[in-house]
Structure formats: structure tokens, C-alpha cells
Coordinates of C-alpha atoms in Angstrom, one line a residue:
Chain F
G1 CA 89.6 4.5 -84.3
E2 CA 87.2 6.9 -82.7
S3 CA 83.5 6.5 -81.9
V4 CA 80.5 8.4 -81.1
G5 CA 78.2 7.8 -78.1
L6 CA 77.8 4.3 -76.7
H7 CA 79.3 2.3 -79.6
L8 CA 82.9 1.8 -78.9
P9 CA 85.0 0.5 -81.7
T10 CA 86.0 -3.1 -80.9
L11 CA 89.0 -5.2 -81.7
S12 CA 88.9 -8.9 -81.3
V13 CA 92.2 -10.8 -81.5
Q14 CA 93.4 -14.3 -80.9
E15 CA 95.6 -14.9 -77.9
G16 CA 99.3 -14.6 -79.0
D17 CA 98.6 -12.3 -82.0
N18 CA 99.6 -8.7 -82.1
S19 CA 97.1 -6.0 -81.6
I20 CA 97.0 -2.5 -83.1
I21 CA 94.7 0.1 -81.6
N22 CA 94.4 3.4 -83.3
C23 CA 93.5 6.9 -82.2
A24 CA 93.0 10.1 -84.2
Y25 CA 93.6 13.3 -82.2
S26 CA 92.1 16.6 -82.9
N27 CA 94.6 19.3 -82.0
S28 CA 97.7 19.7 -84.1
A29 CA 99.4 21.6 -81.2
S30 CA 99.1 18.6 -78.8
D31 CA 102.5 17.8 -77.6
Y32 CA 102.1 15.0 -75.1
F33 CA 100.1 11.7 -75.5
I34 CA 99.3 8.9 -73.1
W35 CA 97.7 5.5 -73.6
Y36 CA 95.5 4.3 -70.8
K37 CA 94.0 0.9 -70.2
Q38 CA 90.7 0.6 -68.4
E39 CA 89.5 -2.7 -67.1
S40 CA 85.9 -3.2 -66.2
G41 CA 85.0 -1.4 -62.9
K42 CA 88.4 0.2 -62.6
G43 CA 90.0 3.5 -63.2
P44 CA 92.3 4.2 -66.2
Q45 CA 95.8 2.8 -65.8
F46 CA 98.9 4.2 -67.5
I47 CA 100.4 2.1 -70.2
I48 CA 102.9 4.3 -72.2
D49 CA 103.4 7.9 -73.1
I50 CA 105.1 9.8 -75.9
R51 CA 106.1 13.4 -76.5
S52 CA 105.7 15.1 -79.8
N53 CA 109.4 15.3 -80.5
M54 CA 109.4 11.5 -80.9
D55 CA 107.6 9.2 -83.4
K56 CA 108.0 5.9 -81.6
R57 CA 108.4 4.7 -78.1
Q58 CA 108.7 1.1 -76.8
G59 CA 107.8 -0.4 -73.5
Q60 CA 107.4 -3.9 -72.4
R61 CA 105.3 -5.6 -75.1
V62 CA 103.8 -2.3 -76.1
T63 CA 104.9 0.3 -78.7
V64 CA 103.3 3.7 -79.4
L65 CA 103.6 5.3 -82.8
L66 CA 102.9 9.0 -83.4
N67 CA 102.3 10.4 -86.8
K68 CA 101.9 14.2 -86.4
T69 CA 101.4 14.8 -90.1
V70 CA 98.0 13.0 -90.0
K71 CA 97.4 13.4 -86.2
H72 CA 97.4 9.7 -85.6
L73 CA 98.5 7.7 -82.6
S74 CA 98.6 3.9 -82.4
L75 CA 99.3 1.4 -79.7
Q76 CA 100.8 -1.9 -80.6
I77 CA 100.6 -4.8 -78.2
A78 CA 102.8 -7.8 -78.9
A79 CA 101.7 -11.3 -78.1
T80 CA 98.3 -10.2 -76.8
Q81 CA 97.2 -12.0 -73.7
P82 CA 93.7 -12.5 -72.1
G83 CA 94.7 -10.0 -69.4
D84 CA 95.0 -7.4 -72.1
S85 CA 91.3 -7.4 -72.6
A86 CA 90.1 -3.9 -71.7
V87 CA 89.1 -0.6 -73.1
Y88 CA 92.1 1.5 -74.3
F89 CA 92.0 5.3 -74.4
C90 CA 94.4 7.7 -75.9
A91 CA 94.8 11.1 -74.2
E92 CA 96.4 14.3 -75.4
T93 CA 97.6 17.5 -73.9
F94 CA 99.0 20.7 -75.4
N95 CA 100.9 23.7 -74.1
N96 CA 100.9 22.2 -70.6
N97 CA 97.1 22.2 -70.4
D98 CA 94.9 19.5 -69.0
M99 CA 94.3 16.1 -70.6
R100 CA 91.6 15.2 -73.0
F101 CA 90.6 11.6 -73.7
G102 CA 89.6 9.9 -76.9
A103 CA 86.5 7.7 -77.1
G104 CA 88.2 4.4 -76.5
T105 CA 88.6 1.0 -78.2
R106 CA 87.4 -2.2 -76.6
L107 CA 90.0 -5.0 -77.0
T108 CA 88.8 -8.6 -76.6
V109 CA 91.3 -11.4 -76.6
K110 CA 90.0 -14.8 -77.5
P111 CA 91.8 -17.8 -75.9
Chain I
E1 CA 103.2 1.5 -54.6
P2 CA 101.4 4.8 -53.8
E3 CA 97.9 5.1 -55.2
V4 CA 95.0 7.5 -55.4
T5 CA 92.2 6.3 -53.2
Q6 CA 88.5 7.3 -53.6
T7 CA 85.6 6.9 -51.2
P8 CA 82.9 5.7 -51.3
S9 CA 83.1 3.2 -54.1
H10 CA 79.4 3.5 -54.7
Q11 CA 77.1 6.4 -53.7
V12 CA 73.3 6.3 -54.2
T13 CA 71.4 9.5 -53.7
Q14 CA 68.0 11.1 -54.4
M15 CA 67.7 13.7 -57.1
G16 CA 68.2 17.1 -55.6
Q17 CA 70.4 16.0 -52.8
E18 CA 74.0 17.1 -52.3
V19 CA 76.8 14.6 -52.5
I20 CA 80.5 14.8 -51.7
L21 CA 82.9 12.5 -53.3
R22 CA 86.2 12.1 -51.6
C23 CA 89.7 11.4 -52.9
V24 CA 93.2 11.1 -51.3
P25 CA 95.7 11.9 -54.0
I26 CA 99.3 10.6 -54.0
S27 CA 101.1 12.4 -51.3
N28 CA 103.9 14.2 -53.2
H29 CA 101.6 15.2 -56.1
L30 CA 100.7 18.8 -56.7
Y31 CA 97.9 18.7 -59.3
F32 CA 94.6 17.1 -58.8
Y33 CA 91.8 16.3 -61.2
W34 CA 88.2 15.1 -61.4
Y35 CA 86.9 13.3 -64.4
R36 CA 83.5 11.8 -65.2
Q37 CA 82.6 8.7 -67.2
I38 CA 79.0 8.0 -68.1
L39 CA 78.4 4.3 -68.6
G40 CA 80.0 3.1 -71.9
Q41 CA 81.4 6.5 -72.8
K42 CA 84.7 8.2 -72.7
V43 CA 86.4 9.7 -69.7
E44 CA 85.5 13.5 -69.6
F45 CA 87.6 16.1 -67.9
L46 CA 85.8 18.1 -65.2
V47 CA 88.3 20.2 -63.3
S48 CA 92.0 20.6 -62.4
F49 CA 93.2 22.0 -59.1
Y50 CA 96.5 23.4 -58.0
N51 CA 97.8 25.5 -55.1
N52 CA 94.3 25.6 -53.6
E53 CA 92.5 26.9 -56.6
I54 CA 90.9 25.7 -59.8
S55 CA 93.4 25.8 -62.7
E56 CA 90.9 24.8 -65.5
K57 CA 87.4 23.5 -65.7
S58 CA 85.3 22.2 -68.5
E59 CA 81.8 23.2 -69.6
I60 CA 80.4 20.3 -67.6
F61 CA 81.7 21.8 -64.4
D62 CA 78.9 24.3 -63.8
D63 CA 77.8 26.1 -60.7
Q64 CA 76.4 22.9 -59.2
F65 CA 80.0 21.5 -58.9
S66 CA 82.7 22.6 -56.5
V67 CA 86.0 21.2 -55.4
E68 CA 87.9 21.7 -52.2
R69 CA 91.1 20.6 -50.5
P70 CA 89.9 20.8 -46.9
D71 CA 93.2 19.5 -45.4
G72 CA 96.6 18.3 -46.5
S73 CA 95.4 15.0 -47.9
N74 CA 91.8 15.1 -49.1
F75 CA 90.4 16.4 -52.3
T76 CA 86.7 16.5 -52.7
L77 CA 84.1 17.0 -55.4
K78 CA 80.7 18.4 -54.3
I79 CA 77.6 18.3 -56.4
R80 CA 75.1 20.6 -54.8
S81 CA 71.8 19.4 -56.2
T82 CA 72.2 16.2 -58.1
K83 CA 70.3 15.5 -61.3
L84 CA 69.6 12.1 -62.9
E85 CA 72.2 12.9 -65.6
D86 CA 74.9 13.2 -63.0
S87 CA 74.8 9.4 -62.6
A88 CA 78.3 8.3 -63.7
M89 CA 81.6 7.1 -62.5
Y90 CA 83.7 9.9 -61.1
F91 CA 87.5 9.5 -61.2
C92 CA 90.0 11.4 -59.2
A93 CA 93.6 11.7 -60.5
S94 CA 96.8 13.4 -59.5
N95 CA 100.2 14.1 -60.8
V96 CA 103.4 16.0 -60.1
D97 CA 103.5 18.3 -63.1
R98 CA 100.4 19.3 -64.9
G99 CA 100.0 18.5 -68.6
R100 CA 103.4 16.9 -69.1
D101 CA 103.3 14.1 -66.6
I102 CA 101.4 10.9 -66.1
Q103 CA 98.1 11.3 -64.2
Y104 CA 97.4 8.5 -61.8
F105 CA 93.8 7.5 -61.4
G106 CA 91.8 6.2 -58.5
A107 CA 89.3 3.3 -58.8
G108 CA 86.4 5.7 -59.0
T109 CA 83.1 6.4 -57.3
R110 CA 80.0 5.2 -59.0
L111 CA 77.3 7.8 -58.4
S112 CA 73.7 6.7 -58.9
V113 CA 71.1 9.4 -58.8
L114 CA 67.5 8.1 -58.3

């Protein structure tokens, strides 16, 4: 989900479970979406992307789902590991313009 | 693997002083960006740069900010007269094709304005 100010939504999962992180985007014209992972003290790292002509894309242990009808993006992480603990941001662009980030979700994986 | 590098990793300055944050984008990339992230908040777009000029800038990027590509490798962000509220992480990013291509981020510079 989204958040305001300092209070990031948090998701806590058990190691080995699947995680689903959600993002609502604002611009119905957005046509390219990226999920980034940010570990403490580091810059955002690319995870997976999807273009608006698709509704699902899979990577290694990750799947992104795009629902343009409700302007919703989700990131699914299979068999979540402690190394997946981070803040996850979705980002959107439209019409070849610059990227805008969502507020982020903090994922905590319990061993 | 090529990466975006940023220096310094931490910059401490007095309010009112000028700071220059430095970035070396990935060598074959054409588009360069600066973002800001206040502690605990989301990453905010500041400015994009292509072909030696600003492509787009946000409302945060006011007259106190400027960017420059002084040579073939460096990309800098200057803040002319720093304010307390400029304290944040500043990330540089680059990509090949603006808007429709993955942006690769540096590790960031933490700016602390005292």
C-alpha cells in the first residue's frame, strides 16, 4: 500500500513464506513501471519492470502484476529469505517522462 | 558490472555554505538524474539531464540547485546556500533511454546541514 510521511507500511513475513507488496499508482497514462529494493544505507536496486501492454511478468522468485483498471501494481516474492528484508518502492513513468516513486513498503523477514 | 559511483559518501556542511555532490554515471548511459530522499521518506525526483542540458526538473529543484557535466565522466549537483531542510540522501542515477529504461542508482551521498 501507500503511506504518508514517515510511517511506511510494513509487511512482516516468516522466512520461506511468499510476500505480496502492493502499490497504487496515480496516473492512468503511466506506461512503464519498475520495482526497486532499497536496503539500509544503499541506493535503490532494480528488481523487475513491466510495461503497460502486459499484466504479468516473472523473474527469478519475483512476479509483478499490473492491473490498469484499478491502477494497481503488486510485487510477489516467492520463498522469502532474510536477504529480502528491505524497503520496496514502485516507480512509474508515462509518455517517456521521468520516473516518480511511490512511498515504499518495509518488508521484514523473520527467521 | 558497471555501476554509478558517488562521492563523498557523507558530506557535513554549515547552513548557508555551498556543496557540490559528485557522480560518475555508467559510461555508455546518456540520461542522468538526481534524486533526494529525506530520512524515512520516499525517493523524490529532482532533475534529469541529457545532452548537456536539463530535461525536466521538479518543484524541489529551485534556484539554489544546479547541475553540470563538467567533463565526459562527472555529473554534479550543486546547492548554492544550504538550508537545514536540505539534509537528506542524494542519489544519482543514469540510464540509456529516458523514461522507458531501468535507471541505475549510486549508493548515495548523505548530506548533513548543521
